[in-house]
mmCIF file of N, CA and C in Angstrom:
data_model
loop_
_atom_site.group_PDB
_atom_site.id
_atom_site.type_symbol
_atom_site.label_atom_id
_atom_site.label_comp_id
_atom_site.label_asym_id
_atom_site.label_seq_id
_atom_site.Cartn_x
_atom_site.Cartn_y
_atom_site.Cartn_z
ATOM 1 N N UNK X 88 34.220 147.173 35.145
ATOM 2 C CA UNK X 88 35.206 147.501 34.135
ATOM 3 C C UNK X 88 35.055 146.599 32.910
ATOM 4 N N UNK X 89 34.586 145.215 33.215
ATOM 5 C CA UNK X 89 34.754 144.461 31.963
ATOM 6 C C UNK X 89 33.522 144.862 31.312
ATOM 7 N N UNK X 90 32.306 144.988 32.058
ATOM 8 C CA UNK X 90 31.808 145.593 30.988
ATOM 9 C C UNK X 90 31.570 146.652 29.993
ATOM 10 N N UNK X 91 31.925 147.686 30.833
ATOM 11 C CA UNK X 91 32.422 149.002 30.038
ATOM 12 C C UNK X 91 33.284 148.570 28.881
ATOM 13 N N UNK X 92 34.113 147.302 28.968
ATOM 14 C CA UNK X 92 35.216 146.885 27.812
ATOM 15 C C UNK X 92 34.253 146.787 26.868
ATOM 16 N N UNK X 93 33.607 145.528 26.970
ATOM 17 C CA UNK X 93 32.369 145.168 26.112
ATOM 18 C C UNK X 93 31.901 145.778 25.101
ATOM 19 N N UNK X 94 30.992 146.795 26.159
ATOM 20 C CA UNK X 94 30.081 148.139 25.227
ATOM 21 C C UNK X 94 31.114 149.268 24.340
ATOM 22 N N UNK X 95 32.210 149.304 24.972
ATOM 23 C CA UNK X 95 33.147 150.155 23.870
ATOM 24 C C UNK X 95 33.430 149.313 22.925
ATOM 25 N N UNK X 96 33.580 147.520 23.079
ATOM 26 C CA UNK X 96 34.423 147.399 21.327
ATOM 27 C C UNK X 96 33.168 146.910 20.894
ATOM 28 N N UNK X 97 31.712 146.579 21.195
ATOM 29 C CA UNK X 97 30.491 146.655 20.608
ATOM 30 C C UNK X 97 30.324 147.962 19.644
ATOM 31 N N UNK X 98 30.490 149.185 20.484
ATOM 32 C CA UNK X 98 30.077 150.607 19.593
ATOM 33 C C UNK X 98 31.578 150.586 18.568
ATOM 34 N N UNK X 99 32.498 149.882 18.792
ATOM 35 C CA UNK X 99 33.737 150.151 17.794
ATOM 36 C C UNK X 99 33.426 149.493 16.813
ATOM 37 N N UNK X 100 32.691 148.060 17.341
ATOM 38 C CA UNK X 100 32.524 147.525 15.227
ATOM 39 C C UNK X 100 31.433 147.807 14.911
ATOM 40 N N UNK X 101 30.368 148.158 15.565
ATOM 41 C CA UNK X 101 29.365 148.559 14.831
ATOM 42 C C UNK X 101 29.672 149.800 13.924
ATOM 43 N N UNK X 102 30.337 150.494 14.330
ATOM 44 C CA UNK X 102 31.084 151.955 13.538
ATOM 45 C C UNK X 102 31.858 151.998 12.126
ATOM 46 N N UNK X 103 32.779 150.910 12.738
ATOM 47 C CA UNK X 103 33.516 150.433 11.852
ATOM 48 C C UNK X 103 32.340 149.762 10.686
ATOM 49 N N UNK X 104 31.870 148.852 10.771
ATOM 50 C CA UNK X 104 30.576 147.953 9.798
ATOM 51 C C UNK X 104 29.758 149.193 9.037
ATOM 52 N N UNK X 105 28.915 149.865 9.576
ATOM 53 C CA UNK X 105 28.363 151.096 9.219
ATOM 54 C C UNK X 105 28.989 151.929 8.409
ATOM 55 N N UNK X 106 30.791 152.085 8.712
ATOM 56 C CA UNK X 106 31.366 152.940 7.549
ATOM 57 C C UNK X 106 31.989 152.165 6.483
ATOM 58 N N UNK X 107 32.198 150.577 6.492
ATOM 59 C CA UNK X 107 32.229 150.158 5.689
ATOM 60 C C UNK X 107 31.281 149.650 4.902
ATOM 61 N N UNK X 108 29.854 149.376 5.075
ATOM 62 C CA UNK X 108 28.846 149.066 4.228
ATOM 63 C C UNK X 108 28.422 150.320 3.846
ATOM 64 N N UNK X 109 28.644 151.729 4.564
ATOM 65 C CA UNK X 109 28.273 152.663 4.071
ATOM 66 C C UNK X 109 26.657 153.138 4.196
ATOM 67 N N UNK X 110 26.341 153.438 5.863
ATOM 68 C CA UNK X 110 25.018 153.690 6.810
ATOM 69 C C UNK X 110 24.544 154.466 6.509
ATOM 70 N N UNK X 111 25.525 155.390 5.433
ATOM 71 C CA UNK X 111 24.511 157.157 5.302
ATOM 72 C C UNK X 111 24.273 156.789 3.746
ATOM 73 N N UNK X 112 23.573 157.990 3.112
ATOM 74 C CA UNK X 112 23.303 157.904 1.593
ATOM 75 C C UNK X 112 24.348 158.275 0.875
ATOM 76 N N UNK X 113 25.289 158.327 0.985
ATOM 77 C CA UNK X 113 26.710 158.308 0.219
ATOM 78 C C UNK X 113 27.392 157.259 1.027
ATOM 79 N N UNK X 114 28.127 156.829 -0.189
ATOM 80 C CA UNK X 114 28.954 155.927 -0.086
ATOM 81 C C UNK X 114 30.593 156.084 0.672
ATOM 82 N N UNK X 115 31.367 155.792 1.219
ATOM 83 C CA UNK X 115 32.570 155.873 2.369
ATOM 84 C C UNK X 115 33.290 155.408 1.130
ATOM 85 N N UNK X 116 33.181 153.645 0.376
ATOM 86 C CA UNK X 116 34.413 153.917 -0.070
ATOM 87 C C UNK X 116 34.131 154.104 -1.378
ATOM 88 N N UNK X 117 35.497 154.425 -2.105
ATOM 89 C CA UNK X 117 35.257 154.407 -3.678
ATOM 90 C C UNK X 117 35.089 153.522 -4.122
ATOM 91 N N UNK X 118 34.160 153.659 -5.536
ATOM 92 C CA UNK X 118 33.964 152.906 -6.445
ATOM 93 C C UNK X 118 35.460 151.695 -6.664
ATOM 94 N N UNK X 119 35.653 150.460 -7.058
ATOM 95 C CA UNK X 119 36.715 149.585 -7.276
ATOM 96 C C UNK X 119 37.104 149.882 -8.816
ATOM 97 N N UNK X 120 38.043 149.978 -9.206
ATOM 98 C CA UNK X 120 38.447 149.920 -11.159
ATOM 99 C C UNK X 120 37.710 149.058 -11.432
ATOM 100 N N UNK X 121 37.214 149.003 -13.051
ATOM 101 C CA UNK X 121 36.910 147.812 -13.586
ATOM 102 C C UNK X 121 38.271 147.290 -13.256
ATOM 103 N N UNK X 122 37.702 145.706 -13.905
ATOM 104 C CA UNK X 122 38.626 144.763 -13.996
ATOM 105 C C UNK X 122 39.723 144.769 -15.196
ATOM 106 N N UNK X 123 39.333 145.340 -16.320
ATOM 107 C CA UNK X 123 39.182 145.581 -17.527
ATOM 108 C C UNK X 123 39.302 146.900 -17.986
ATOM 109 N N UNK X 124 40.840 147.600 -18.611
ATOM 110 C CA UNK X 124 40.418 148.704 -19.100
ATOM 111 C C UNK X 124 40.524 148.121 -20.870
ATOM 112 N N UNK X 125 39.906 149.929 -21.814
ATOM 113 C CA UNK X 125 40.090 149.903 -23.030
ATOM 114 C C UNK X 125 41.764 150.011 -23.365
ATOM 115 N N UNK X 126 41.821 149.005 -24.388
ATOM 116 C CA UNK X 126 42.951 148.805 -25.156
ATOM 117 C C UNK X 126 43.503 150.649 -25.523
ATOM 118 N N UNK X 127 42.994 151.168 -25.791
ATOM 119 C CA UNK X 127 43.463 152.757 -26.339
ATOM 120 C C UNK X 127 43.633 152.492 -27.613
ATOM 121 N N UNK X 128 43.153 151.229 -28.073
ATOM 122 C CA UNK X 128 43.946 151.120 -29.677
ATOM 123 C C UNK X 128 42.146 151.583 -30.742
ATOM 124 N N UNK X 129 42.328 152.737 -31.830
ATOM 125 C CA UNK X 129 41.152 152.914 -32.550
ATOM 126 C C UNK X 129 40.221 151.863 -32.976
ATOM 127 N N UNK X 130 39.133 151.772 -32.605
ATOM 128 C CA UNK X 130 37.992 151.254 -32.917
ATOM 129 C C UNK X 130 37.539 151.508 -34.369
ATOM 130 N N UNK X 131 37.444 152.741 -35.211
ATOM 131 C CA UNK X 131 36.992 153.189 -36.187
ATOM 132 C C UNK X 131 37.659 153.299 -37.220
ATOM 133 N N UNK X 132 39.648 152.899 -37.193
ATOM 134 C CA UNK X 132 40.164 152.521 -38.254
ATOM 135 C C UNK X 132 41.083 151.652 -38.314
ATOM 136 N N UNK X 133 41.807 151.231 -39.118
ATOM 137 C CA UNK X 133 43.370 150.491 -39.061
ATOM 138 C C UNK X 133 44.253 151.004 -37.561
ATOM 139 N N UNK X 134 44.681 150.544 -37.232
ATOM 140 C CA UNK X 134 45.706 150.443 -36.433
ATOM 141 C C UNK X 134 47.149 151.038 -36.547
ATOM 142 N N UNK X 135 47.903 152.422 -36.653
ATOM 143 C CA UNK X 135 49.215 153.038 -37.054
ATOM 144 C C UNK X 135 50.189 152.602 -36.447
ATOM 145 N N UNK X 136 51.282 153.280 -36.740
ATOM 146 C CA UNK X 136 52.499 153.014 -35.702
ATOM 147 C C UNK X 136 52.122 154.181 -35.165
ATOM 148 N N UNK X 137 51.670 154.801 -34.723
ATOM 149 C CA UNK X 137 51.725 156.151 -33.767
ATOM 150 C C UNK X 137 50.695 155.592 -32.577
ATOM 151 N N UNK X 138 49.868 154.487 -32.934
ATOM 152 C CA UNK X 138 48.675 154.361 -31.773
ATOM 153 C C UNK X 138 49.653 153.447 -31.022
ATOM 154 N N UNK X 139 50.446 152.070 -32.098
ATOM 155 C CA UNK X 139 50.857 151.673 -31.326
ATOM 156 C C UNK X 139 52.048 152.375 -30.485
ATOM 157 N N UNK X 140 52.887 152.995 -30.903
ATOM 158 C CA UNK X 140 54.334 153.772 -30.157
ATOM 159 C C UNK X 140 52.839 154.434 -29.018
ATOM 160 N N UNK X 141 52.094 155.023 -28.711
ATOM 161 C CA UNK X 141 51.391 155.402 -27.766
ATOM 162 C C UNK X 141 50.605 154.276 -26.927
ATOM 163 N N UNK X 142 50.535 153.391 -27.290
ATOM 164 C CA UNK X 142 49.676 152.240 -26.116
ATOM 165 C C UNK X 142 50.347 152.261 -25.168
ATOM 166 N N UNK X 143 49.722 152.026 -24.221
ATOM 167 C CA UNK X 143 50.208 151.980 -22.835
ATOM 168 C C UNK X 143 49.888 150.956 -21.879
ATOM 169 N N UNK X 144 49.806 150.039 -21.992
ATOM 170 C CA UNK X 144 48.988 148.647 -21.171
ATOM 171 C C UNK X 144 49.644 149.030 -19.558
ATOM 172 N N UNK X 145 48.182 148.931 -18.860
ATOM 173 C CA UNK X 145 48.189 148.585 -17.254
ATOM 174 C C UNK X 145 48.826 147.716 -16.837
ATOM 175 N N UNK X 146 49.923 148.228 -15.565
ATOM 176 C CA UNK X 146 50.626 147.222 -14.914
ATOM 177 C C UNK X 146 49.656 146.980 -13.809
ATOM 178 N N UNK X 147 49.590 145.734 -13.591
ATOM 179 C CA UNK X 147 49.072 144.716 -12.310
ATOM 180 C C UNK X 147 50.047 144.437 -11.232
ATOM 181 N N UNK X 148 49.942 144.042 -10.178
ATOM 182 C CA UNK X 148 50.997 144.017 -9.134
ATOM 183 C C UNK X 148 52.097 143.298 -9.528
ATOM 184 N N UNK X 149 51.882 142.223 -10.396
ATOM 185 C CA UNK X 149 52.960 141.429 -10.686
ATOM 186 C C UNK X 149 53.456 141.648 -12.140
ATOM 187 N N UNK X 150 53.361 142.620 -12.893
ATOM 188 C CA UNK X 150 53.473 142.867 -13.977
ATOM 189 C C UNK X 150 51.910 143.461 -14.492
ATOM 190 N N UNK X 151 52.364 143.013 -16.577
ATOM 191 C CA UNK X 151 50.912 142.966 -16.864
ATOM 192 C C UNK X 151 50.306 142.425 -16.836
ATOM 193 N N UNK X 152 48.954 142.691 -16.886
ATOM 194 C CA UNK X 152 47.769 141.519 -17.298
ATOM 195 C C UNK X 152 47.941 140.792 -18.545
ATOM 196 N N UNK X 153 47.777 139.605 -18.311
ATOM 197 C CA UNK X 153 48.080 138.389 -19.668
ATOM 198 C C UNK X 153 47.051 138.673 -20.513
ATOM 199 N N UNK X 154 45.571 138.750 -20.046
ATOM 200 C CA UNK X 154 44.555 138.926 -20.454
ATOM 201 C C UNK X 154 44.616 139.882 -21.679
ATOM 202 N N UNK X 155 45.008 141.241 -21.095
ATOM 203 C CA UNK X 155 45.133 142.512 -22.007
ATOM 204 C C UNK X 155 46.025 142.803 -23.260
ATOM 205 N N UNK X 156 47.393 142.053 -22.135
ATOM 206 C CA UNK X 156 48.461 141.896 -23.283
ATOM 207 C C UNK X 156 47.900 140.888 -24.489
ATOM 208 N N UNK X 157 46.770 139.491 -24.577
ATOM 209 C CA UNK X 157 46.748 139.061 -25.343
ATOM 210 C C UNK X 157 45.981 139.428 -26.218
ATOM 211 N N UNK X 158 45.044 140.254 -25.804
ATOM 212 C CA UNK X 158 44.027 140.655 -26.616
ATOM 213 C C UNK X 158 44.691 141.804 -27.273
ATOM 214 N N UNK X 159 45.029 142.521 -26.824
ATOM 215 C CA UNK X 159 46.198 143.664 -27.891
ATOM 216 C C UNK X 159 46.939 142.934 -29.085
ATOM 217 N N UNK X 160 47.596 142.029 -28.257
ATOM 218 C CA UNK X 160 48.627 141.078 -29.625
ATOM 219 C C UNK X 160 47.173 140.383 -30.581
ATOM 220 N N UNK X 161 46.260 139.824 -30.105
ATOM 221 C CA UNK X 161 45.832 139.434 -31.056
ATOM 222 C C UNK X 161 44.770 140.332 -32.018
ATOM 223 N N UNK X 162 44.676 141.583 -31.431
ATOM 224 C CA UNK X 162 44.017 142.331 -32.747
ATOM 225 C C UNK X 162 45.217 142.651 -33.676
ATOM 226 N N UNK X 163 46.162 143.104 -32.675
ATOM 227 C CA UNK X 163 47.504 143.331 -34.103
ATOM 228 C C UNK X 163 47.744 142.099 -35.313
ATOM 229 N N UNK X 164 47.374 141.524 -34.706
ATOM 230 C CA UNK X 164 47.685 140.213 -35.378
ATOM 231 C C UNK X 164 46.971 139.965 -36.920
ATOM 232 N N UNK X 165 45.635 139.939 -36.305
ATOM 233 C CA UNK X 165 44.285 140.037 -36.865
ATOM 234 C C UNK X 165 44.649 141.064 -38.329
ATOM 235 N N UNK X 166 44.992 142.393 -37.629
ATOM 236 C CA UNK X 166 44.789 143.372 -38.744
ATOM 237 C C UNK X 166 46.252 143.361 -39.455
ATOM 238 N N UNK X 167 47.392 142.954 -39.089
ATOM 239 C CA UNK X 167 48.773 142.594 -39.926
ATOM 240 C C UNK X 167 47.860 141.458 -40.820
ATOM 241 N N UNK X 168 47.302 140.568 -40.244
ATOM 242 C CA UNK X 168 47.161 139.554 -41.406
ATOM 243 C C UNK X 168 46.127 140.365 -42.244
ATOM 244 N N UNK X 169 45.382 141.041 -42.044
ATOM 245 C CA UNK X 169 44.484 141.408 -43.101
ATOM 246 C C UNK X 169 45.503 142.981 -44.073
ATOM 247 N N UNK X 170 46.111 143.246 -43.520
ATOM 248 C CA UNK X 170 46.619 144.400 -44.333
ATOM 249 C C UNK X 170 48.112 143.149 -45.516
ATOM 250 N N UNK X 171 48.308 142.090 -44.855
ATOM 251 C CA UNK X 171 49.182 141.797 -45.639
ATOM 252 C C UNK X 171 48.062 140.800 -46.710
ATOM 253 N N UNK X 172 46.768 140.336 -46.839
ATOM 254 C CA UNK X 172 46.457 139.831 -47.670
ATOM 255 C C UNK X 172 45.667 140.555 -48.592
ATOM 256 N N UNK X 173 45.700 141.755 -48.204
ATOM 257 C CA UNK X 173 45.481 143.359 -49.412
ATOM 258 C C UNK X 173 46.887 143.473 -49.943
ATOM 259 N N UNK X 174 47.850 143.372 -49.498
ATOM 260 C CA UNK X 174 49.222 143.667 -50.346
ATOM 261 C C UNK X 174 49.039 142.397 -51.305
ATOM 262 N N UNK X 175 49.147 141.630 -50.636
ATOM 263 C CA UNK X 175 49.376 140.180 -51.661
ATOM 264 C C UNK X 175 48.443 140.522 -52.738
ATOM 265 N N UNK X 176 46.298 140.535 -52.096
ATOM 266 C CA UNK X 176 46.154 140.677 -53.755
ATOM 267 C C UNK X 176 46.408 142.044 -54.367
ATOM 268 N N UNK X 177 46.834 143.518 -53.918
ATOM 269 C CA UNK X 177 47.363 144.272 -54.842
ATOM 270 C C UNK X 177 48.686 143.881 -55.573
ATOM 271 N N UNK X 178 49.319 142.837 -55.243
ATOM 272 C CA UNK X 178 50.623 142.881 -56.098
ATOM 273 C C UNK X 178 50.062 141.836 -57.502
ATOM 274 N N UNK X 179 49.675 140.991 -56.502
ATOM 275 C CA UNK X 179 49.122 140.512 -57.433
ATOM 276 C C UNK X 179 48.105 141.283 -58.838
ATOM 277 N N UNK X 180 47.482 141.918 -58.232
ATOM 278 C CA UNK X 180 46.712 142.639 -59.780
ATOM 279 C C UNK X 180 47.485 143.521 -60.083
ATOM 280 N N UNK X 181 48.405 144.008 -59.479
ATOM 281 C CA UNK X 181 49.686 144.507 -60.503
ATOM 282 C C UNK X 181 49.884 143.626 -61.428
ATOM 283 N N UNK X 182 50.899 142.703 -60.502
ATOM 284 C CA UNK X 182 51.540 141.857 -61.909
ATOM 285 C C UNK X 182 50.642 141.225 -63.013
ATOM 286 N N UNK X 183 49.179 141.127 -62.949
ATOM 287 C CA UNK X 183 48.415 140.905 -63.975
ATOM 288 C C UNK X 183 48.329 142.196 -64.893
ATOM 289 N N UNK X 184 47.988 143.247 -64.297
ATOM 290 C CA UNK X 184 47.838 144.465 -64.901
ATOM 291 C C UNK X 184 49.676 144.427 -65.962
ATOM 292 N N UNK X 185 50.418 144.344 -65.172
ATOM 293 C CA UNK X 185 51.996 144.629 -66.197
ATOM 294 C C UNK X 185 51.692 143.252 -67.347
ATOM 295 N N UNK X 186 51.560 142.534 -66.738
ATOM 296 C CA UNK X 186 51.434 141.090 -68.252
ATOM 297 C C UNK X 186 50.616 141.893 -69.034
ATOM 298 N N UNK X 187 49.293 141.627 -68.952
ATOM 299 C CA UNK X 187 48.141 142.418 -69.691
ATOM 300 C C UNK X 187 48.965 143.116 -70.551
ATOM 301 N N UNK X 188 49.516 144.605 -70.182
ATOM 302 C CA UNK X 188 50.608 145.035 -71.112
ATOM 303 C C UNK X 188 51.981 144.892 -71.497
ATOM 304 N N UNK X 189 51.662 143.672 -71.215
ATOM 305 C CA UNK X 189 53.175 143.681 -72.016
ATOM 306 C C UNK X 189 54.215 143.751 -71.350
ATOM 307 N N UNK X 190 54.275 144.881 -70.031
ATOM 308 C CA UNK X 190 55.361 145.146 -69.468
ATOM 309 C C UNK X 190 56.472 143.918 -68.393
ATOM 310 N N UNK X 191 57.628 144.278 -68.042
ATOM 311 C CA UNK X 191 58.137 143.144 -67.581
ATOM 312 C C UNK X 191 57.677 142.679 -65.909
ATOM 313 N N UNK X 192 57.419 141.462 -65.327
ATOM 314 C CA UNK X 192 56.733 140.913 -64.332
ATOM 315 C C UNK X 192 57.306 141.876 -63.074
ATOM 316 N N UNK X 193 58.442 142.406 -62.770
ATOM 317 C CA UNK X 193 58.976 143.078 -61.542
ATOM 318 C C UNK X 193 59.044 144.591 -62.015
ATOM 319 N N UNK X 194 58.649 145.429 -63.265
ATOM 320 C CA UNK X 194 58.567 146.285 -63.397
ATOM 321 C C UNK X 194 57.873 146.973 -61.711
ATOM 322 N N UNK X 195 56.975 146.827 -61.894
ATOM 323 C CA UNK X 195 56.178 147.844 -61.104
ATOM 324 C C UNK X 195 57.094 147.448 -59.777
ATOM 325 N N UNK X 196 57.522 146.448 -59.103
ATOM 326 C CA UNK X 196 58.440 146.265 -57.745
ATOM 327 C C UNK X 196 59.576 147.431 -58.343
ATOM 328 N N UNK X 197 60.012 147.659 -59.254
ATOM 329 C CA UNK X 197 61.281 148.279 -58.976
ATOM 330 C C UNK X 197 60.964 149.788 -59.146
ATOM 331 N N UNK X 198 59.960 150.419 -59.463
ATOM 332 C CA UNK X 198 59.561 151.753 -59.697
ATOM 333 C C UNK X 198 59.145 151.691 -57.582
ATOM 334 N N UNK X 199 58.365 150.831 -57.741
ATOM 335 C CA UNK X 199 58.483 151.187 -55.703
ATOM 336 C C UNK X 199 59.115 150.925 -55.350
ATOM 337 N N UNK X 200 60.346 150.280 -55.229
ATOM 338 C CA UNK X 200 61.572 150.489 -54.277
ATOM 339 C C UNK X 200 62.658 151.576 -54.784
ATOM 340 N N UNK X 201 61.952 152.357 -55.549
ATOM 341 C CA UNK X 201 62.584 153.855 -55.764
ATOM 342 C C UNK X 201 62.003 154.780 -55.771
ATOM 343 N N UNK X 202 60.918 154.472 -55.167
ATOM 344 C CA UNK X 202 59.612 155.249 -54.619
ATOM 345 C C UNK X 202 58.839 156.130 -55.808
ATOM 346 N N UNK X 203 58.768 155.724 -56.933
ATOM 347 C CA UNK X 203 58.112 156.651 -57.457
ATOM 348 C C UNK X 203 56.601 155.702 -58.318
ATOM 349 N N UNK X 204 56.340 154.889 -57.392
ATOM 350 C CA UNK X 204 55.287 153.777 -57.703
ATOM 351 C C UNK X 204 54.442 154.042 -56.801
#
């Protein structure tokens, strides 16, 4: 009897081992996720409020990934600072452009905050 025990849990892990290393030419288990998915945020332009209201960052067992979340915050980051140092120098060559003529220094601010600038 004990050996009959033996030879049965011998043929049980060898079975078991075989379907987990995967003995035939297909594979038993699935492929694992990367570690790493894509941000979903455009590669090929500025960054909207519509991509962001649509991001969706992967939850991890314990929340999110720090990793992902930081790299998201820091492209936003990245491209807020670069879209606000295009405002700065467009206001700026405004207000050179209004001196140049003459006109008064907040002219052009007050035609855009009544939207017709």
């Amino acid at each position: 009897m004990f050996f009959f025990l033996m030879i049965a849990l011998v043929v049980v892990v060898a079975a078991v081992t075989l379907a987990v290393i995967g003995g035939g030419s297909e594979a038993v288990l699935p492929e694992a996720e990367p570690d790493r998915v894509a941000d979903g945020l455009p590669e090929t332009r500025p960054v909207t409020r519509a991509d962001v209201d649509a991001l969706r960052l992967p939850v991890a067992p314990r929340g999110y990934r720090m990793a992902e979340v930081d790299d998201v915050l820091e492209r936003l980051a990245a491209e807020l600072a670069e879209r606000d140092a295009r405002i700065a120098q467009l206001t700026a060559g405004a207000a050179a452009a209004d001196a140049a003529a003459g006109a008064p220094a907040d002219a052009h601010v007050d035609l855009t905050k009544r939207g017709e600038g």
